[in-house]
PDB file of C-alpha atoms in Angstrom:
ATOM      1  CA  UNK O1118      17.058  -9.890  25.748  1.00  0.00           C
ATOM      2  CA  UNK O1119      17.919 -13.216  24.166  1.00  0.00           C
ATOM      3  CA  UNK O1120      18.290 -13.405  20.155  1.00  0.00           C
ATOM      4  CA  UNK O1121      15.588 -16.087  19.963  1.00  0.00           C
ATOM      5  CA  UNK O1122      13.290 -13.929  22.317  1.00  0.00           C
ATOM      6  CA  UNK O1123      14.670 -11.006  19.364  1.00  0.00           C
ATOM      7  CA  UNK O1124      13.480 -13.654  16.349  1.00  0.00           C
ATOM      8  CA  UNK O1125      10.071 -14.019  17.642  1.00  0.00           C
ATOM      9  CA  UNK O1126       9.098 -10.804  18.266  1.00  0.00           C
ATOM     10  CA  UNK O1127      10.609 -10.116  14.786  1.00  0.00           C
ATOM     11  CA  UNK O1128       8.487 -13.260  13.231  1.00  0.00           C
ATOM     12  CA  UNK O1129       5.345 -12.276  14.858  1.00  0.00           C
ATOM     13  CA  UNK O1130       5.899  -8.633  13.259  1.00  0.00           C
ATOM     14  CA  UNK O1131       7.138  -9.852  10.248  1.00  0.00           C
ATOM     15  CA  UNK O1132       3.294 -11.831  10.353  1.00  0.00           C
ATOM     16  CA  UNK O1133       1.081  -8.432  11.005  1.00  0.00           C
ATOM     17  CA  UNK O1134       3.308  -6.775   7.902  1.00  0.00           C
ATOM     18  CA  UNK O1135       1.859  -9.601   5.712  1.00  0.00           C
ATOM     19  CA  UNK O1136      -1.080  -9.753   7.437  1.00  0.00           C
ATOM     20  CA  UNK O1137      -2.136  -5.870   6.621  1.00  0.00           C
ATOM     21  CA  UNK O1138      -0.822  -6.069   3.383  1.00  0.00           C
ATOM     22  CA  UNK O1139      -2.204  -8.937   1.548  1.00  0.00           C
ATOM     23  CA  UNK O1140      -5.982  -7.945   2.151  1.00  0.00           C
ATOM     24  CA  UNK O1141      -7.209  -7.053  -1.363  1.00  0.00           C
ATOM     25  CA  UNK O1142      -7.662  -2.945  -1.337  1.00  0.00           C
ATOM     26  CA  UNK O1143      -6.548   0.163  -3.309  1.00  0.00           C
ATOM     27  CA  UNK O1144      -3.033  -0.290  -3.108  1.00  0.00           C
ATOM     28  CA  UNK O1145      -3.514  -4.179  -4.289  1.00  0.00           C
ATOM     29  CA  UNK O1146      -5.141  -2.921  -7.429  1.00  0.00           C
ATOM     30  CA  UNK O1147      -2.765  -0.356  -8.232  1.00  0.00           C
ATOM     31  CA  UNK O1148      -0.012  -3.259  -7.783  1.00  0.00           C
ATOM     32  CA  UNK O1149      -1.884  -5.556  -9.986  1.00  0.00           C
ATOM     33  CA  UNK O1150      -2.261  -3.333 -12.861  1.00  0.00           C
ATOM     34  CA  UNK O1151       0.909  -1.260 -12.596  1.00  0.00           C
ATOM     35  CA  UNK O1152       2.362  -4.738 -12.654  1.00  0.00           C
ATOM     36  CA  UNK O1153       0.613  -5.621 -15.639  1.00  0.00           C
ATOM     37  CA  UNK O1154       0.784  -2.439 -17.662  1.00  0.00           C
ATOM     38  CA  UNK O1155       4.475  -1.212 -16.163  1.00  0.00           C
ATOM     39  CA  UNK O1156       6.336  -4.124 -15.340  1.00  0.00           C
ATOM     40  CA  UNK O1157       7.165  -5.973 -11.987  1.00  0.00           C
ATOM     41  CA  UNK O1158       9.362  -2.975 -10.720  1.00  0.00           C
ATOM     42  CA  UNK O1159       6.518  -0.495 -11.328  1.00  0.00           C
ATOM     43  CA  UNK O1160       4.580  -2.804  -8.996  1.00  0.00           C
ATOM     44  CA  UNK O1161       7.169  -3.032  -6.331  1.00  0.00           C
ATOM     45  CA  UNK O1162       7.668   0.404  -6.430  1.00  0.00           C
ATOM     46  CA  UNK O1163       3.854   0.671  -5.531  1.00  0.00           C
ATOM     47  CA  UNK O1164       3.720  -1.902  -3.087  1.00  0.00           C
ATOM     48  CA  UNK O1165       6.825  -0.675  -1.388  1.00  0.00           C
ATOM     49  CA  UNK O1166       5.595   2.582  -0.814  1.00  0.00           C
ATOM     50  CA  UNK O1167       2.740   1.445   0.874  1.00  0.00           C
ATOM     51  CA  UNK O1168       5.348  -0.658   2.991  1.00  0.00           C
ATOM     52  CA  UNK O1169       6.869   2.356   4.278  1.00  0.00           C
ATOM     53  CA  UNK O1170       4.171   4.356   5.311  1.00  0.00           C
ATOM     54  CA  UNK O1171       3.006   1.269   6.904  1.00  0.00           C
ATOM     55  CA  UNK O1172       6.415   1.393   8.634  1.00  0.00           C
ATOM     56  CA  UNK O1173       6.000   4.817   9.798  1.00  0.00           C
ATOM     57  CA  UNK O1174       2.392   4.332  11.751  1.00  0.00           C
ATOM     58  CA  UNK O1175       4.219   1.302  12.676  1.00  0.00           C
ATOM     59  CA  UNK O1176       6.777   2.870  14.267  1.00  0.00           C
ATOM     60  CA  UNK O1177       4.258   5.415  16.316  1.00  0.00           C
ATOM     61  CA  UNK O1178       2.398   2.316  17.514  1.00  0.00           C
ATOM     62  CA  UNK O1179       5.257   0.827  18.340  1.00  0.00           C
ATOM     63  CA  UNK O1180       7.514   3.732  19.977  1.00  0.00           C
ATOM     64  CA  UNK O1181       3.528   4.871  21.540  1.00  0.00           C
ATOM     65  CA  UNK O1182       4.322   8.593  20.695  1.00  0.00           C
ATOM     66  CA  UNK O1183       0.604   9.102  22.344  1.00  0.00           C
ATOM     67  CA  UNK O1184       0.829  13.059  21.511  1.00  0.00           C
ATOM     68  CA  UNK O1185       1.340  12.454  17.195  1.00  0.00           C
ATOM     69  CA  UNK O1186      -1.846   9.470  18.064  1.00  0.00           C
ATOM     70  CA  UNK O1187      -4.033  12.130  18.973  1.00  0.00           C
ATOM     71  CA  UNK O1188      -2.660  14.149  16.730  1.00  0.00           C
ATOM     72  CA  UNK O1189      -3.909  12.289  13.539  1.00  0.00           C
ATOM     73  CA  UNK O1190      -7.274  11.112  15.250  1.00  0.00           C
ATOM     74  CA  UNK O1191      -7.935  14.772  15.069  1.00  0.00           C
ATOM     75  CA  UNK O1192      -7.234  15.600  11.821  1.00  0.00           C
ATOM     76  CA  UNK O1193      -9.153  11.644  10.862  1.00  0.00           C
ATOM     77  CA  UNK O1194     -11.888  14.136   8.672  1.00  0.00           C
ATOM     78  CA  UNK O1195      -9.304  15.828   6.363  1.00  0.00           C
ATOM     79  CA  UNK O1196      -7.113  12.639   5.760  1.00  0.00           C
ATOM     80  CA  UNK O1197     -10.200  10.481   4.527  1.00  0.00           C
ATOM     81  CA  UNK O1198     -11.312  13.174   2.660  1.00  0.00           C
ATOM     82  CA  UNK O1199      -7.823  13.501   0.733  1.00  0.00           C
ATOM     83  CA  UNK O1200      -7.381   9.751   0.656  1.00  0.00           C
ATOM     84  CA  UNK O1201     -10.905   9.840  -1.347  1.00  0.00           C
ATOM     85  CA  UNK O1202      -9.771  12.696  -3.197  1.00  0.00           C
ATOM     86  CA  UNK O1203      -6.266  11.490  -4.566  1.00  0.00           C
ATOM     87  CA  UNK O1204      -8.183   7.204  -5.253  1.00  0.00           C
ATOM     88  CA  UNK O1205     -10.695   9.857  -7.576  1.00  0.00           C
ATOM     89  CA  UNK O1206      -7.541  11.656  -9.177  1.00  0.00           C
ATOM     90  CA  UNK O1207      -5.664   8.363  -9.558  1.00  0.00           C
ATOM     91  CA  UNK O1208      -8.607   6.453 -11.310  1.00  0.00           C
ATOM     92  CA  UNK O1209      -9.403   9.237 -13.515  1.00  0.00           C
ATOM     93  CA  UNK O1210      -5.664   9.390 -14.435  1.00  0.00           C
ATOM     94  CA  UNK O1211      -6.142   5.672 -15.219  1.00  0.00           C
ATOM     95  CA  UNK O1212      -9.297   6.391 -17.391  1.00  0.00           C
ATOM     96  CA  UNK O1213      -7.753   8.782 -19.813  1.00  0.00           C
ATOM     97  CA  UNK O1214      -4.185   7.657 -19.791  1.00  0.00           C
ATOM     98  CA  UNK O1215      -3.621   4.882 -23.430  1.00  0.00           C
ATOM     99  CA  UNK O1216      -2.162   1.686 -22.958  1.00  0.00           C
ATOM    100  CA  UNK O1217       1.435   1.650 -22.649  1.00  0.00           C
ATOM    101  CA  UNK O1218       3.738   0.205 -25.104  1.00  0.00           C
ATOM    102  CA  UNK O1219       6.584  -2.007 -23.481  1.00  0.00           C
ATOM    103  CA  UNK O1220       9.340   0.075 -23.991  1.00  0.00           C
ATOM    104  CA  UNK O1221      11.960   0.855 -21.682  1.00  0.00           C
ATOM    105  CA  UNK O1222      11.579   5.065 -21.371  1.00  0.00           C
ATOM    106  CA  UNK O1223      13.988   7.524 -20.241  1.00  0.00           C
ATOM    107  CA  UNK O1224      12.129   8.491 -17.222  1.00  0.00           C
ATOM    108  CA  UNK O1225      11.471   4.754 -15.994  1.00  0.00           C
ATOM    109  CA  UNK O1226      13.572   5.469 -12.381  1.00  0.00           C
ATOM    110  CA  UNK O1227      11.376   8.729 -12.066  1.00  0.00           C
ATOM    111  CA  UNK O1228       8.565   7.181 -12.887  1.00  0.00           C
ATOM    112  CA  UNK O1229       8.987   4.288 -10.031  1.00  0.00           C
ATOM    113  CA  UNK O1230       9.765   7.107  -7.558  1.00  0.00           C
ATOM    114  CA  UNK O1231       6.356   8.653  -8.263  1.00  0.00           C
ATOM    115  CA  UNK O1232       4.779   5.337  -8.499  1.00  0.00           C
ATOM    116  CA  UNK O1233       6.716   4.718  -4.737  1.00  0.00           C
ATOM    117  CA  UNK O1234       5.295   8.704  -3.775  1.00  0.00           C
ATOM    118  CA  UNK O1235       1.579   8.364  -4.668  1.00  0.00           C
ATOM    119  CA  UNK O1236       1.054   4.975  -2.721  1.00  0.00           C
ATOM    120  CA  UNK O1237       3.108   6.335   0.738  1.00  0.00           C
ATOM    121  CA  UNK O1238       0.880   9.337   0.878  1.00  0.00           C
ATOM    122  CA  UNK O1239      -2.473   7.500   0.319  1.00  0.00           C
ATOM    123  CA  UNK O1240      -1.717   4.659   2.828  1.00  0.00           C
ATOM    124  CA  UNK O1241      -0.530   7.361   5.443  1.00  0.00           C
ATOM    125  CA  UNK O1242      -4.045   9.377   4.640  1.00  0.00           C
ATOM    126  CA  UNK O1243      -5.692   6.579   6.371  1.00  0.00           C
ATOM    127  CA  UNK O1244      -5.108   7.280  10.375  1.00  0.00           C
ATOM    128  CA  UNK O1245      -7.021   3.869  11.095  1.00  0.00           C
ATOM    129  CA  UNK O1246      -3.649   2.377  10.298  1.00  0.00           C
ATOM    130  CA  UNK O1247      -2.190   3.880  13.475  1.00  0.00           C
ATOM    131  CA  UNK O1248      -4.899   3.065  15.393  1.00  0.00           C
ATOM    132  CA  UNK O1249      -4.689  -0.767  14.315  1.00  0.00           C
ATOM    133  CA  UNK O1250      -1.049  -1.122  15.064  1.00  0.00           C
ATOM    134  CA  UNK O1251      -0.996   1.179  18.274  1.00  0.00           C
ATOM    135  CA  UNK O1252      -4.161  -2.160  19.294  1.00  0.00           C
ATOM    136  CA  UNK O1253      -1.496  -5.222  17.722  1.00  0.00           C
ATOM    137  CA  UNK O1254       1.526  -3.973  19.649  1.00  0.00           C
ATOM    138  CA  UNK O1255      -0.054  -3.294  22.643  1.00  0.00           C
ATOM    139  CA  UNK O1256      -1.622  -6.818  22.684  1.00  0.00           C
ATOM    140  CA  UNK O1257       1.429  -8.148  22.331  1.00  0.00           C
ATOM    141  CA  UNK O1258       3.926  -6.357  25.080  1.00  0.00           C
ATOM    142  CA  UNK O1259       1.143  -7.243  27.200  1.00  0.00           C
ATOM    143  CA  UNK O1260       1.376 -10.748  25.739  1.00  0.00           C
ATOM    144  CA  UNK O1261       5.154 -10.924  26.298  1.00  0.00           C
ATOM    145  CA  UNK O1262       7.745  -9.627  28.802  1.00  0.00           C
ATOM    146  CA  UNK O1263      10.107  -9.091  25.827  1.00  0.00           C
ATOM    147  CA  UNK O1264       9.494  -5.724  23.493  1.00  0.00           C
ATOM    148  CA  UNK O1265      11.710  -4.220  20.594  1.00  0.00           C
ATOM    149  CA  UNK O1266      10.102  -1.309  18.790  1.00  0.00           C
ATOM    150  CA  UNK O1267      13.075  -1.001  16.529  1.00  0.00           C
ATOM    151  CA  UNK O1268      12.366  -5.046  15.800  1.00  0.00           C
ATOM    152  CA  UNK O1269       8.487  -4.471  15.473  1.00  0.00           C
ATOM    153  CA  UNK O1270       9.089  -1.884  13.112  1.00  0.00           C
ATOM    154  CA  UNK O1271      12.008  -3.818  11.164  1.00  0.00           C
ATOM    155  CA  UNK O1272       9.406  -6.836  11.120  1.00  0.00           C
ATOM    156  CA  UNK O1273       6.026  -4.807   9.742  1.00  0.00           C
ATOM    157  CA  UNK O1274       8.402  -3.308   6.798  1.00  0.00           C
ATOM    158  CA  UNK O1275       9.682  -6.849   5.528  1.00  0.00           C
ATOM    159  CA  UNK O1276       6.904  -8.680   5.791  1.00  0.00           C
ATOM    160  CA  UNK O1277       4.480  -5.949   3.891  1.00  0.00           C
ATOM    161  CA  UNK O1278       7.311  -5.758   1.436  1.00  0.00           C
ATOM    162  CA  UNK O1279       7.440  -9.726   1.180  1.00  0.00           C
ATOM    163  CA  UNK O1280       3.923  -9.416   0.336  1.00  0.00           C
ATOM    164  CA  UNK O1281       4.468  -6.709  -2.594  1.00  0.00           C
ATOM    165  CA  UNK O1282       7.669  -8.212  -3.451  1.00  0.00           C
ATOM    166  CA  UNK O1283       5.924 -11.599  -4.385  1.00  0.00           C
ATOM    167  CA  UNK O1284       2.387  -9.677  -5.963  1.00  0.00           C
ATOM    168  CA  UNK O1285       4.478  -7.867  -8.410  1.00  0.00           C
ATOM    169  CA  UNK O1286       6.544 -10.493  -9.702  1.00  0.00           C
ATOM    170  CA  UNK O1287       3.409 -13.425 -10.272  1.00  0.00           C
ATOM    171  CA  UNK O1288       1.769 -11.147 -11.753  1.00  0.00           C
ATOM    172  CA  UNK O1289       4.358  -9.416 -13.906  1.00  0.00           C
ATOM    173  CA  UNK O1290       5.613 -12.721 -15.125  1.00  0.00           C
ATOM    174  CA  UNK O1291       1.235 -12.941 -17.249  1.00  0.00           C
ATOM    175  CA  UNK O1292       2.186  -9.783 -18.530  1.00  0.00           C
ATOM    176  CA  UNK O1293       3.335 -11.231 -21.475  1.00  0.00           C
ATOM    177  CA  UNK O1294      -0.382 -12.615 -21.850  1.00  0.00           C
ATOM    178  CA  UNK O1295      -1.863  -9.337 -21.919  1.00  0.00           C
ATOM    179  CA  UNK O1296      -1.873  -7.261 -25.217  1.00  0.00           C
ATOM    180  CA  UNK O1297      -3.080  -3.310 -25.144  1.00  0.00           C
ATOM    181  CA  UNK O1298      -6.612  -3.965 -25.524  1.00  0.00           C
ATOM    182  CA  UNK O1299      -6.527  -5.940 -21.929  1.00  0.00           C
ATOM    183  CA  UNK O1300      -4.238  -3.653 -20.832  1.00  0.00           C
ATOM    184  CA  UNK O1301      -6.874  -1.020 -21.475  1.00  0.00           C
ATOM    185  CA  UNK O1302      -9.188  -3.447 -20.008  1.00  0.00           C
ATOM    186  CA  UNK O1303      -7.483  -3.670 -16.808  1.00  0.00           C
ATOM    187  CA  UNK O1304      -6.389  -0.420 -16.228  1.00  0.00           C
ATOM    188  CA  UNK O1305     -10.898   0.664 -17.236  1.00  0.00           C
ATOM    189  CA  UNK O1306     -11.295  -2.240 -14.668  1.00  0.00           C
ATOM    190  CA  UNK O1307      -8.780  -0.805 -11.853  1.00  0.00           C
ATOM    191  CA  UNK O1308     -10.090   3.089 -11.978  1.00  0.00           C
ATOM    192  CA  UNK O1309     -13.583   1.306 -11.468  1.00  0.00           C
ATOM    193  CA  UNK O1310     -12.252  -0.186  -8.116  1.00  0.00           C
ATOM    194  CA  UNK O1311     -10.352   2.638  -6.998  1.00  0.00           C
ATOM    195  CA  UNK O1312     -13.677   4.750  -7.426  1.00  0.00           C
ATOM    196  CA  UNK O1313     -15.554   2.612  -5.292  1.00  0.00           C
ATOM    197  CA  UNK O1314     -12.882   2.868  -2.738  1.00  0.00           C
ATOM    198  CA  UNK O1315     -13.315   6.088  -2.741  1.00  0.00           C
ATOM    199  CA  UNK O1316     -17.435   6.252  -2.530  1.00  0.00           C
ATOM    200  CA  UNK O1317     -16.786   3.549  -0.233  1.00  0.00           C
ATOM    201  CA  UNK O1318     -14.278   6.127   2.002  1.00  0.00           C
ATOM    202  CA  UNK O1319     -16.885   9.481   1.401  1.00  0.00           C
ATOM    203  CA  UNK O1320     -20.063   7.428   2.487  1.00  0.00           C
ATOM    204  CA  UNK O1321     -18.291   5.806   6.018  1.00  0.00           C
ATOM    205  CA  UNK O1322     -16.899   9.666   6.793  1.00  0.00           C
ATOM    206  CA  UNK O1323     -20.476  10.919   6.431  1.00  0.00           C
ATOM    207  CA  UNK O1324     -21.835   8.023   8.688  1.00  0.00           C
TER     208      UNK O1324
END
């Protein structure tokens, strides 16, 4: 396998990663706002998370471990039903938490952790995800005689955390535009779209 047969695999992977991640969803909003409210590393933090569970369904499509495929289609109900659960528990969080003051706290690498936590286990409580990449990676080994899981993988990861990477910092460089009353305003704003996400997930399990 040649390196430049190597680079486009990688480039086309590198492509889905963005691809998957820039639509405008859940994880988007909690970037935006952390962003806003937290501070560009709060938003990476987020965004990266999301990156590696993307990574990890990536690397089941990729690898086709066919037995852990059917293993999540099975347990689809449950994982929807959590995913709806924890966008209700994060809005509500969002609702009742104040504005945050701009200080630097104690707890700031904890916090990023948890903000890096909460947005890997939502993203891996929607199985579609597998079932998406398990459809791209197939496409393309059929489209090419050339396939490197490791370099599909390696490809999804950067590019999603490109995407997050860039996010985070445009919009943590308006922070300084927004005072505590739009902060509020956001953050009212984001728990509104994360509930819909969630009716949104509830009313396509129960059709």
């Amino acid at each position: 396998m040649s390196g430049m047969e190597l680079l486009e695999v990688f480039m086309s992977s590198l492509l889905i990663g963005l691809s998957i991640a820039a639509p405008v969803g859940p994880i988007g909003v909690l970037t935006i706002q952390r962003s806003l409210e937290q501070g560009p590393r709060a938003g990476l933090a987020t965004g990266l998370g999301a990156a590696a569970a993307d990574a990890v369904y990536g690397a089941i499509g990729a690898f086709g471990v066919s037995w852990l495929m059917q293993a999540l289609a099975a347990v689809r109900l449950p994982l929807a039903l959590f995913g709806a659960g924890f966008l209700l528990w994060m809005a509500w969080t969002l609702v009742r938490a104040p504005a945050a003051k701009r200080t630097a706290g104690a707890g700031a690498a904890r916090s990023l952790w948890k903000y890096f936590a909460s947005t890997f286990a939502l993203t891996l409580s929607n199985p579609a995800t597998i079932l998406s990449f398990a459809a791209i990676f197939g496409a393309m080994a059929g489209r090419s005689a050339v396939t490197s899981p490791a370099t599909m993988v390696s490809g999804v990861l950067i590019g999603s955390a490109i995407w997050w990477l860039c996010l985070s910092s445009v919009v943590g460089r308006l922070r300084e535009r927004f005072d505590l009353r739009w902060q509020r305003r956001v953050s009212l704003g984001s728990a509104t779209v994360l509930a819909l996400f969630a009716v949104w997930q509830l009313t396509s399990i129960a059709w």
